[in-house]
Coordinates of C-alpha atoms and ligand atoms in Angstrom, one line a residue:
M1 CA 0.0 0.0 0.0
T2 CA 2.9 2.4 0.7
K3 CA 3.7 4.9 -2.0
A4 CA 6.9 7.0 -2.1
I5 CA 6.7 9.7 0.5
R6 CA 7.7 13.4 -0.1
G7 CA 9.9 14.4 2.9
S8 CA 10.8 10.8 3.1
L9 CA 11.3 9.2 6.6
D10 CA 14.6 8.1 8.1
D11 CA 12.7 5.2 9.6
N12 CA 10.1 3.9 7.2
D13 CA 8.6 1.7 9.8
L14 CA 7.0 4.8 11.2
L15 CA 4.7 5.1 8.2
I16 CA 2.0 2.7 9.5
Q17 CA -1.2 2.0 7.7
N18 CA -2.9 -0.3 10.2
A19 CA -5.0 0.3 13.3
Y20 CA -3.7 -0.9 16.7
I21 CA -5.9 -3.0 18.9
G22 CA -4.8 -5.0 22.0
G23 CA -1.1 -4.7 20.9
V24 CA -1.8 -6.1 17.4
W25 CA -1.6 -4.1 14.2
T26 CA -4.9 -4.6 12.5
Q27 CA -6.2 -4.4 8.9
G28 CA -9.7 -3.4 8.1
K29 CA -12.2 -5.6 6.2
G30 CA -13.8 -2.9 4.0
A31 CA -12.3 -0.4 1.6
P32 CA -9.4 1.6 3.1
I33 CA -9.6 5.3 3.6
A34 CA -7.2 7.5 1.6
V35 CA -4.9 9.9 3.4
D36 CA -4.1 12.9 1.2
D37 CA -1.3 15.5 1.3
P38 CA -3.1 18.9 1.6
F39 CA -0.4 20.6 -0.5
T40 CA 0.1 18.2 -3.4
L41 CA -3.4 16.7 -3.0
E42 CA -1.8 13.3 -3.7
T43 CA -3.0 10.2 -1.8
F44 CA 0.1 8.9 -0.1
A45 CA -1.2 6.4 2.4
E46 CA -4.3 4.4 3.3
I47 CA -5.8 3.5 6.7
P48 CA -8.3 0.8 7.6
D49 CA -11.9 1.8 8.0
L50 CA -12.9 0.1 11.2
G51 CA -16.4 0.3 12.4
A52 CA -18.4 -0.6 15.5
S53 CA -17.3 -4.2 16.0
D54 CA -13.6 -3.4 15.9
T55 CA -14.2 -0.4 18.2
A56 CA -15.9 -2.8 20.7
R57 CA -12.9 -5.1 20.4
A58 CA -10.6 -2.2 21.3
I59 CA -12.7 -1.3 24.3
E60 CA -12.5 -5.0 25.4
A61 CA -8.7 -4.9 25.0
A62 CA -8.5 -1.7 27.0
A63 CA -10.7 -3.2 29.7
S64 CA -8.6 -6.4 29.9
A65 CA -5.4 -4.4 30.1
F66 CA -6.7 -2.0 32.8
P67 CA -6.3 -4.0 36.1
A68 CA -2.6 -4.9 35.5
W69 CA -1.7 -1.4 34.3
A70 CA -3.5 0.3 37.2
A71 CA -1.8 -2.1 39.6
R72 CA 1.7 -1.1 38.5
T73 CA 3.3 1.5 40.7
A74 CA 3.1 5.1 39.5
H75 CA 6.8 5.1 39.1
E76 CA 6.7 2.1 36.8
R77 CA 4.1 3.8 34.6
G78 CA 6.2 6.9 34.7
A79 CA 9.3 4.9 33.6
V80 CA 7.4 3.6 30.5
L81 CA 6.3 7.2 29.6
R82 CA 9.9 8.3 30.0
R83 CA 11.1 5.7 27.5
W84 CA 8.3 6.7 25.2
L85 CA 9.4 10.4 25.5
E86 CA 13.0 9.5 24.7
L87 CA 11.8 7.7 21.5
L88 CA 9.6 10.6 20.6
L89 CA 12.6 12.9 20.7
R90 CA 14.8 10.5 18.9
H91 CA 12.3 10.3 16.0
K92 CA 11.4 14.0 16.2
E93 CA 12.1 14.8 12.6
D94 CA 10.2 11.8 11.2
L95 CA 7.2 12.7 13.3
A96 CA 7.4 16.3 12.1
R97 CA 7.6 15.0 8.5
L98 CA 4.5 12.9 9.0
I99 CA 2.7 16.0 10.5
V100 CA 3.6 18.1 7.5
R101 CA 2.6 15.4 5.1
E102 CA -0.9 14.8 6.5
N103 CA -1.7 18.2 8.0
G104 CA 0.2 20.6 5.8
K105 CA 1.8 22.9 8.4
T106 CA 5.4 24.0 7.9
F107 CA 8.2 21.7 9.0
G108 CA 9.3 24.3 11.6
E109 CA 5.9 24.4 13.1
A110 CA 5.7 20.6 13.0
L111 CA 9.0 20.3 15.0
G112 CA 7.5 22.7 17.5
E113 CA 4.4 20.5 17.8
V114 CA 6.6 17.5 18.6
D115 CA 8.4 19.5 21.3
Y116 CA 5.0 20.6 22.7
S117 CA 3.9 17.0 22.7
A118 CA 7.1 15.9 24.4
G119 CA 6.3 18.4 27.1
F120 CA 3.2 16.5 28.1
M121 CA 5.1 13.2 28.1
E122 CA 7.8 14.7 30.3
L123 CA 5.4 16.4 32.7
Y124 CA 3.2 13.3 33.3
C125 CA 6.0 10.8 33.6
E126 CA 7.0 13.0 36.6
E127 CA 3.5 13.8 37.8
A128 CA 2.6 10.1 37.9
G129 CA 4.5 9.7 41.2
R130 CA 3.2 12.9 42.7
T131 CA -0.5 12.0 43.1
L132 CA -0.9 12.4 46.8
G133 CA -3.9 11.4 48.9
E134 CA -5.3 13.2 51.9
L135 CA -5.7 12.5 55.6
I136 CA -8.6 14.7 57.0
P137 CA -8.8 15.5 60.7
S138 CA -11.9 13.7 61.9
P139 CA -14.5 15.7 63.9
T140 CA -15.5 12.3 65.6
P141 CA -13.0 10.6 67.8
G142 CA -11.8 7.1 66.9
R143 CA -11.9 7.6 63.1
R144 CA -9.5 8.0 60.3
L145 CA -10.7 9.9 57.2
M146 CA -8.7 9.3 54.1
V147 CA -8.9 10.2 50.4
E148 CA -7.2 8.2 47.7
R149 CA -6.9 8.8 44.0
E150 CA -7.8 6.0 41.7
P151 CA -7.6 5.8 37.9
I152 CA -11.0 6.3 36.2
G153 CA -10.7 3.1 34.0
V154 CA -11.0 2.8 30.2
C155 CA -11.0 6.3 28.5
A156 CA -11.9 7.2 25.0
A157 CA -9.9 10.0 23.2
I158 CA -11.2 11.7 20.1
T159 CA -8.8 14.2 18.5
P160 CA -8.8 16.7 15.6
W161 CA -6.5 17.2 12.6
N162 CA -5.0 20.6 13.5
F163 CA -2.5 19.3 16.0
P164 CA -2.5 15.6 15.3
L165 CA 0.3 14.7 17.8
A166 CA -0.1 17.3 20.5
M167 CA -3.9 16.8 21.0
L168 CA -3.3 13.1 21.4
A169 CA -0.3 13.2 23.7
R170 CA -2.1 15.8 25.9
K171 CA -4.7 13.1 26.7
V172 CA -2.7 9.8 26.5
A173 CA 0.2 10.9 28.8
P174 CA -2.0 11.9 31.8
A175 CA -4.4 9.0 31.3
L176 CA -1.6 6.4 31.3
A177 CA 0.2 8.1 34.1
A178 CA -2.9 7.9 36.2
G179 CA -3.3 4.2 35.5
C180 CA -6.1 4.4 32.9
T181 CA -6.1 2.6 29.5
V182 CA -7.2 4.4 26.3
V183 CA -9.0 3.8 23.0
A184 CA -8.1 6.7 20.7
K185 CA -9.7 7.8 17.4
P186 CA -7.6 10.3 15.5
S187 CA -9.1 12.4 12.8
E188 CA -9.4 10.4 9.6
L189 CA -7.6 13.3 7.9
T190 CA -4.5 12.9 10.0
P191 CA -4.2 9.4 11.4
L192 CA -0.6 8.6 10.5
T193 CA 1.2 10.7 13.2
A194 CA -1.0 9.0 15.8
L195 CA -0.1 5.6 14.5
A196 CA 3.6 6.4 14.6
Y197 CA 3.2 7.6 18.1
A198 CA 1.5 4.3 19.1
K199 CA 4.4 2.4 17.4
L200 CA 6.9 4.3 19.6
G201 CA 4.8 3.5 22.6
E202 CA 4.9 -0.2 21.7
E203 CA 8.7 0.0 21.5
A204 CA 8.8 1.8 24.8
G205 CA 7.0 -1.1 26.5
V206 CA 3.4 0.1 26.7
P207 CA 1.7 -3.2 27.2
G208 CA -0.8 -4.4 24.6
G209 CA -4.3 -3.1 25.2
V210 CA -3.2 -0.1 27.3
F211 CA -3.2 2.2 24.3
N212 CA -5.4 1.3 21.2
I213 CA -6.0 3.3 18.0
V214 CA -9.1 2.8 16.0
T215 CA -9.1 4.4 12.6
G216 CA -12.0 5.0 10.3
F217 CA -15.1 7.2 9.8
A218 CA -16.1 9.0 12.9
A219 CA -19.8 8.2 13.4
P220 CA -19.8 4.4 14.1
I221 CA -16.7 4.6 16.2
G222 CA -18.0 7.6 18.2
E223 CA -21.3 6.0 18.8
T224 CA -19.7 2.8 20.1
L225 CA -17.3 4.7 22.4
C226 CA -20.1 6.9 23.8
S227 CA -22.7 4.2 24.4
S228 CA -20.3 1.8 26.1
S229 CA -20.7 1.5 29.8
V230 CA -17.1 0.1 30.0
V231 CA -15.7 3.4 28.8
R232 CA -15.7 5.7 31.9
K233 CA -14.5 8.9 30.3
L234 CA -14.6 10.6 27.0
S235 CA -11.9 13.2 26.3
F236 CA -12.8 15.1 23.1
T237 CA -11.0 17.9 21.3
G238 CA -12.9 19.4 18.3
S239 CA -15.8 21.6 17.4
T240 CA -18.5 22.6 19.8
P241 CA -21.4 21.1 17.8
V242 CA -19.7 17.6 17.7
G243 CA -18.7 18.0 21.3
A244 CA -22.3 18.7 22.4
M245 CA -23.6 15.8 20.4
L246 CA -21.0 13.4 21.9
A247 CA -21.8 14.7 25.4
A248 CA -25.4 13.9 24.9
A249 CA -24.5 10.4 23.6
C250 CA -22.4 9.9 26.8
A251 CA -25.2 11.0 29.2
P252 CA -27.0 7.6 29.5
T253 CA -23.8 6.0 30.8
I254 CA -22.8 8.9 33.0
K255 CA -19.2 9.3 31.8
R256 CA -16.7 11.8 32.9
L257 CA -16.3 14.3 30.1
G258 CA -13.3 16.4 29.0
L259 CA -14.3 18.8 26.2
E260 CA -11.8 21.0 24.5
L261 CA -14.0 22.8 22.0
G262 CA -14.1 25.7 19.7
G263 CA -12.9 29.2 20.4
N264 CA -13.3 32.7 19.0
A265 CA -10.4 34.5 20.6
P266 CA -10.3 38.3 20.9
L267 CA -7.0 40.1 21.0
L268 CA -7.3 43.6 22.5
V269 CA -4.6 46.2 21.7
F270 CA -4.9 49.2 24.0
N271 CA -3.6 52.8 23.3
D272 CA -0.7 52.4 25.6
A273 CA 0.5 49.0 24.2
D274 CA 4.1 48.6 23.1
L275 CA 3.7 48.4 19.3
D276 CA 6.4 45.8 18.7
K277 CA 5.2 43.5 21.5
A278 CA 1.6 43.9 20.3
L279 CA 2.5 43.1 16.7
D280 CA 4.5 40.0 17.6
A281 CA 1.6 38.8 19.8
A282 CA -1.0 39.4 17.0
I283 CA 1.1 37.8 14.3
V284 CA 1.7 34.6 16.2
A285 CA -1.7 34.4 17.7
K286 CA -3.3 34.8 14.3
F287 CA -1.1 33.0 11.9
R288 CA 0.3 30.1 13.9
N289 CA -0.7 26.8 12.1
G290 CA -2.1 29.0 9.3
G291 CA -4.8 30.3 11.6
Q292 CA -6.1 26.8 12.1
S293 CA -5.9 26.8 15.9
C294 CA -8.6 26.9 18.5
I295 CA -6.8 29.7 20.3
A296 CA -6.2 31.7 17.1
A297 CA -6.9 35.5 17.5
N298 CA -10.0 35.6 15.4
R299 CA -11.0 39.2 16.3
I300 CA -8.2 41.8 16.7
Y301 CA -9.7 44.9 18.5
V302 CA -7.5 47.9 18.3
Q303 CA -8.1 51.2 20.3
D304 CA -8.5 54.5 18.4
N305 CA -5.1 56.2 19.1
I306 CA -2.8 53.3 18.2
R307 CA -4.9 51.9 15.3
D308 CA -3.3 53.6 12.3
R309 CA 0.3 52.8 13.4
F310 CA -0.7 49.2 14.3
I311 CA -2.4 48.6 10.9
A312 CA 0.6 50.1 9.0
A313 CA 3.1 47.9 10.8
F314 CA 0.9 44.8 10.6
A315 CA 0.4 45.3 6.9
E316 CA 4.1 45.4 6.3
R317 CA 4.5 42.0 8.1
V318 CA 1.6 40.4 6.3
S319 CA 2.7 41.4 2.9
G320 CA 6.0 39.5 3.4
M321 CA 4.3 36.3 4.3
V322 CA 4.3 33.3 2.0
A323 CA 1.7 30.5 2.0
G324 CA 2.9 27.3 0.3
D325 CA 4.4 23.8 0.7
G326 CA 5.2 23.0 4.4
F327 CA 8.4 21.4 3.3
D328 CA 9.6 24.6 1.6
S329 CA 11.7 26.7 4.0
A330 CA 10.4 29.8 2.2
S331 CA 6.8 29.1 3.4
T332 CA 5.6 31.1 6.4
I333 CA 2.5 29.0 6.6
G334 CA 1.2 25.8 4.8
P335 CA -2.0 25.1 3.0
L336 CA -5.4 24.7 4.7
I337 CA -6.6 21.3 5.5
N338 CA -9.3 20.9 2.8
S339 CA -11.2 22.9 0.2
A340 CA -14.1 23.5 2.6
A341 CA -11.7 25.4 4.9
V342 CA -10.5 27.5 2.0
A343 CA -14.1 28.3 1.0
K344 CA -15.0 29.3 4.6
V345 CA -12.1 31.8 4.8
A346 CA -13.1 33.3 1.5
V347 CA -16.8 33.7 2.7
H348 CA -15.6 35.5 5.8
R349 CA -13.4 37.8 3.8
D350 CA -16.1 38.6 1.2
E351 CA -18.8 39.2 3.8
A352 CA -16.5 41.6 5.7
L353 CA -15.6 43.4 2.5
G354 CA -19.4 43.7 1.8
G355 CA -19.8 45.3 5.2
G356 CA -17.2 48.0 4.5
A357 CA -13.9 46.4 5.4
R358 CA -10.8 47.1 3.4
I359 CA -7.9 44.8 2.5
M360 CA -4.7 46.4 3.8
A361 CA -2.2 43.8 2.9
Q362 CA -1.9 40.4 1.2
G363 CA 0.9 37.9 1.3
S364 CA 1.7 35.5 -1.5
G365 CA 0.8 31.9 -2.1
Q366 CA 0.0 29.4 -4.8
G367 CA -1.8 26.0 -4.6
E368 CA -5.3 24.7 -4.6
R369 CA -5.6 24.6 -0.8
V370 CA -3.4 27.7 -0.2
F371 CA -5.0 30.9 1.1
A372 CA -2.6 33.9 0.8
P373 CA -2.4 35.6 4.2
A374 CA -4.5 38.8 4.3
L375 CA -5.2 41.7 6.6
L376 CA -8.5 43.4 6.8
A377 CA -9.2 46.7 8.6
D378 CA -12.4 48.6 9.3
V379 CA -14.2 45.3 9.9
A380 CA -17.7 45.8 11.2
Q381 CA -18.3 44.9 14.8
D382 CA -21.0 42.4 13.8
A383 CA -19.2 40.9 10.7
L384 CA -19.6 37.1 10.3
L385 CA -16.0 36.6 11.1
T386 CA -16.5 38.1 14.6
R387 CA -19.2 35.4 15.3
E388 CA -17.6 32.2 13.8
E389 CA -14.1 30.8 13.9
T390 CA -12.4 31.7 10.6
F391 CA -9.8 29.0 11.0
G392 CA -7.5 30.5 8.4
P393 CA -4.9 33.2 7.7
L394 CA -7.2 36.2 7.5
A395 CA -6.5 38.8 10.2
A396 CA -9.4 41.1 11.0
I397 CA -9.0 44.5 12.7
I398 CA -12.0 46.0 14.4
G399 CA -11.9 49.4 16.1
F400 CA -12.9 50.4 19.6
S401 CA -12.8 53.5 21.7
T402 CA -13.1 52.9 25.5
V403 CA -11.8 50.1 27.7
E404 CA -15.3 49.2 28.6
E405 CA -16.3 48.9 25.0
G406 CA -13.3 46.7 24.2
L407 CA -14.1 44.4 27.1
T408 CA -17.8 44.2 26.1
L409 CA -16.9 43.4 22.5
A410 CA -14.4 40.7 23.6
N411 CA -17.0 39.0 25.7
A412 CA -19.8 39.2 23.1
T413 CA -19.4 35.5 22.2
P414 CA -20.8 32.2 23.5
F415 CA -17.2 31.0 23.5
G416 CA -14.5 31.5 26.1
L417 CA -11.3 29.7 25.4
A418 CA -8.3 32.0 24.9
T419 CA -8.1 35.8 25.0
Y420 CA -5.2 38.2 24.6
L421 CA -4.6 41.8 25.6
C422 CA -1.7 44.2 24.9
S423 CA -1.0 47.0 27.3
E424 CA 1.8 48.4 29.5
D425 CA -0.6 49.7 32.2
P426 CA -0.6 47.3 35.2
S427 CA -4.0 48.4 36.6
L428 CA -5.6 48.2 33.1
I429 CA -4.1 44.7 32.6
A430 CA -5.4 43.5 36.0
R431 CA -8.9 45.0 35.3
V432 CA -9.2 43.6 31.8
S433 CA -7.8 40.1 32.5
R434 CA -10.2 39.8 35.4
G435 CA -13.1 41.0 33.2
L436 CA -12.5 38.6 30.3
E437 CA -14.8 35.6 30.2
A438 CA -12.3 32.9 29.2
G439 CA -10.2 30.0 30.4
M440 CA -6.9 31.6 29.4
V441 CA -5.5 35.2 29.0
G442 CA -2.3 36.0 27.2
I443 CA -0.8 39.4 28.2
N444 CA 1.6 40.9 25.7
T445 CA 2.1 37.5 24.1
G446 CA 0.3 35.4 21.5
L447 CA 2.0 32.1 22.5
I448 CA 0.4 30.7 25.7
S449 CA 0.4 27.0 25.1
T450 CA 2.7 24.9 27.4
A451 CA 2.3 21.5 28.9
V452 CA 2.8 22.9 32.5
A453 CA -0.3 25.2 32.5
P454 CA -4.0 24.3 32.5
F455 CA -5.4 24.6 29.0
G456 CA -9.2 24.8 28.6
G457 CA -12.2 27.0 28.2
V458 CA -15.4 28.3 29.8
K459 CA -18.9 28.8 28.3
M460 CA -19.3 26.8 25.0
S461 CA -15.5 26.3 24.7
G462 CA -15.6 23.2 26.9
L463 CA -15.3 21.5 30.3
G464 CA -12.2 20.4 32.2
R465 CA -8.5 21.2 31.7
E466 CA -5.6 19.6 30.0
G467 CA -1.9 20.0 30.9
S468 CA -0.5 20.7 34.4
A469 CA -1.3 18.7 37.5
H470 CA -5.0 19.6 36.9
G471 CA -4.8 17.5 33.7
L472 CA -3.8 14.4 35.6
A473 CA -6.7 14.8 38.1
E474 CA -9.1 14.6 35.1
Y475 CA -8.2 10.9 34.9
Q476 CA -8.7 10.1 38.6
N477 CA -11.6 9.4 40.9
L478 CA -11.4 10.4 44.5
K479 CA -12.2 7.6 46.9
Y480 CA -13.1 8.6 50.5
I481 CA -12.3 5.9 53.1
C482 CA -13.7 6.2 56.6
Q483 CA -12.1 3.8 59.1
G484 CA -13.9 3.6 62.4
G485 CA -13.4 1.8 65.7
L486 CA -9.9 3.2 66.3
Ligands
NAP501 P1 -14.6 18.2 14.5 O1 -15.2 18.1 13.2 O2 -15.5 18.3 15.7 O3 -13.7 16.8 14.6 C1 -12.9 16.6 15.8 C2 -12.8 15.1 16.0 O4 -14.1 14.6 16.1 C3 -12.3 14.3 14.7 O5 -11.5 13.2 15.2 C4 -13.5 13.9 14.0 O6 -13.3 12.8 13.2 C5 -14.4 13.5 15.2 N1 -15.8 13.5 14.9 C6 -16.5 14.2 14.0 N2 -17.8 13.8 14.0 C7 -17.9 12.8 14.9 C8 -18.9 11.9 15.4 N3 -20.2 12.0 14.9 N4 -18.6 11.0 16.3 C9 -17.4 10.9 16.8 N5 -16.4 11.7 16.4 C10 -16.6 12.6 15.5 O7 -13.5 19.3 14.6 P2 -12.4 19.6 13.6 O8 -12.9 20.4 12.4 O9 -11.6 18.4 13.3 O10 -11.4 20.5 14.5 C11 -11.5 21.9 14.5 C12 -12.3 22.3 15.8 O11 -11.6 21.8 16.9 C13 -12.3 23.8 16.0 O12 -13.6 24.2 16.4 C14 -11.3 24.1 17.0 O13 -11.5 25.3 17.7 C15 -11.4 22.9 17.9 N6 -10.2 22.6 18.7 C16 -10.3 22.8 20.0 C17 -9.1 22.7 20.8 C18 -9.1 23.0 22.2 O14 -8.2 22.6 22.9 N7 -10.2 23.6 22.8 C19 -7.9 22.3 20.2 C20 -7.9 22.0 18.8 C21 -9.1 22.2 18.0 P3 -13.0 13.0 11.6 O15 -12.0 14.1 11.4 O16 -12.4 11.6 11.3 O17 -14.3 13.2 11.0

């Protein structure tokens, strides 16, 4: 099935076209699913289309593996994760090549994604041994009140295409550290990085059944995972409508939910902002991963007195940007994931232009899925792109006058994932960061993601946190033990 791969791998064994169930690499019975390169549009690999019965098999494998994995000491589990981390770093370039090939992002960004993923592996191999219980002073004599942390059990992980390695490692590392076992379903658009990650896990000594990957079309796999009473947690990263649908499907079996959903991040630039810092923050917050990030600055609000200078400097940066092949070192950003994504960005641009916006700068780019980076100014406060995630390289500048107005506009969304603000005034920073309805606030920076901090949203952006010690607790149940007669 393997065809010659552009950006060829040092270790060809990492290009895997089988699913992974109970420690066995598995072919599908039906027609395989093509994996396309979003830049060349070439089909370069195929993965099995597994349905409900194979998903049920994966759940059984995870359930069988659970008691022995949970019974290992946290330090033993941490040691397996440590070996996996070392393999991840040893194969960093190959993993990055796979990410570029199936997702399209630039090789530099893909290397950054591997490092970000390694951060979760490193954090949780250490956190595994730091899960402490509690001894509570008893109000009644002769009793000992204790709290222990136990692994939840079998967990399902459903991940999107935009960060195919990081979104998976962010779930699998804490789950395995806590003693849970996992059945994962990567996006059908980007399954290969996940399969290579599983292969390295196998080499690191992750026992069969502890980590399973089911590839295929989403609906039957999702239905089986959600309706299973054996699966005790669903951790989902993706869009809000799909997250809401899966949460409803999990309700009858009362699963723990982790939902990392859509965002619509505002970035506020106040009059007193340092222009260079604000520009750097806006460029990275908007254009990282070609704008295909849940924390992308979708709405850039700029206060009256700094707006002209900010737009002029931003335009200069955008006109030098190049969209193209992720393997070409001249590319600032890669192609978009599919033609629907390109069409959506064009609709957002055209609707804003129809409402009075002006194009202030355009970068260059060629290719069917390539959208040349663009900057719009004078965007109306109610433009379509202020209401929906654009998920592409279109920066939109919207004006505001007072601090109160800026805050009100920033919060005028049902989403609450990331927010950004640029200012040098400590009291304004404190007031605005407190007033923003969001799970995360970046101040004078557009790069906030790190494994050691809690990532997650409020409102319709989701439930729970990933990363940090809080991310480990999401995979644990508290057990209260009351010992009397002492
Ligand atoms: P999506 O359509 O919701 O897909 C996400 C995952 O869900 C994919 O694996 C997809 O599989 C699967 N899926 C789709 N329909 C399903 C169903 N009926 N049952 C079970 N699984 C199903 O989202 P996307 O377009 O891939 O990703 C972009 C969205 O993710 C954006 O809204 C972005 O903001 C959000 N996101 C959030 C975070 C965060 O941390 N909050 C991080 C990254 C992305 P297939 O791809 O195989 O169809």
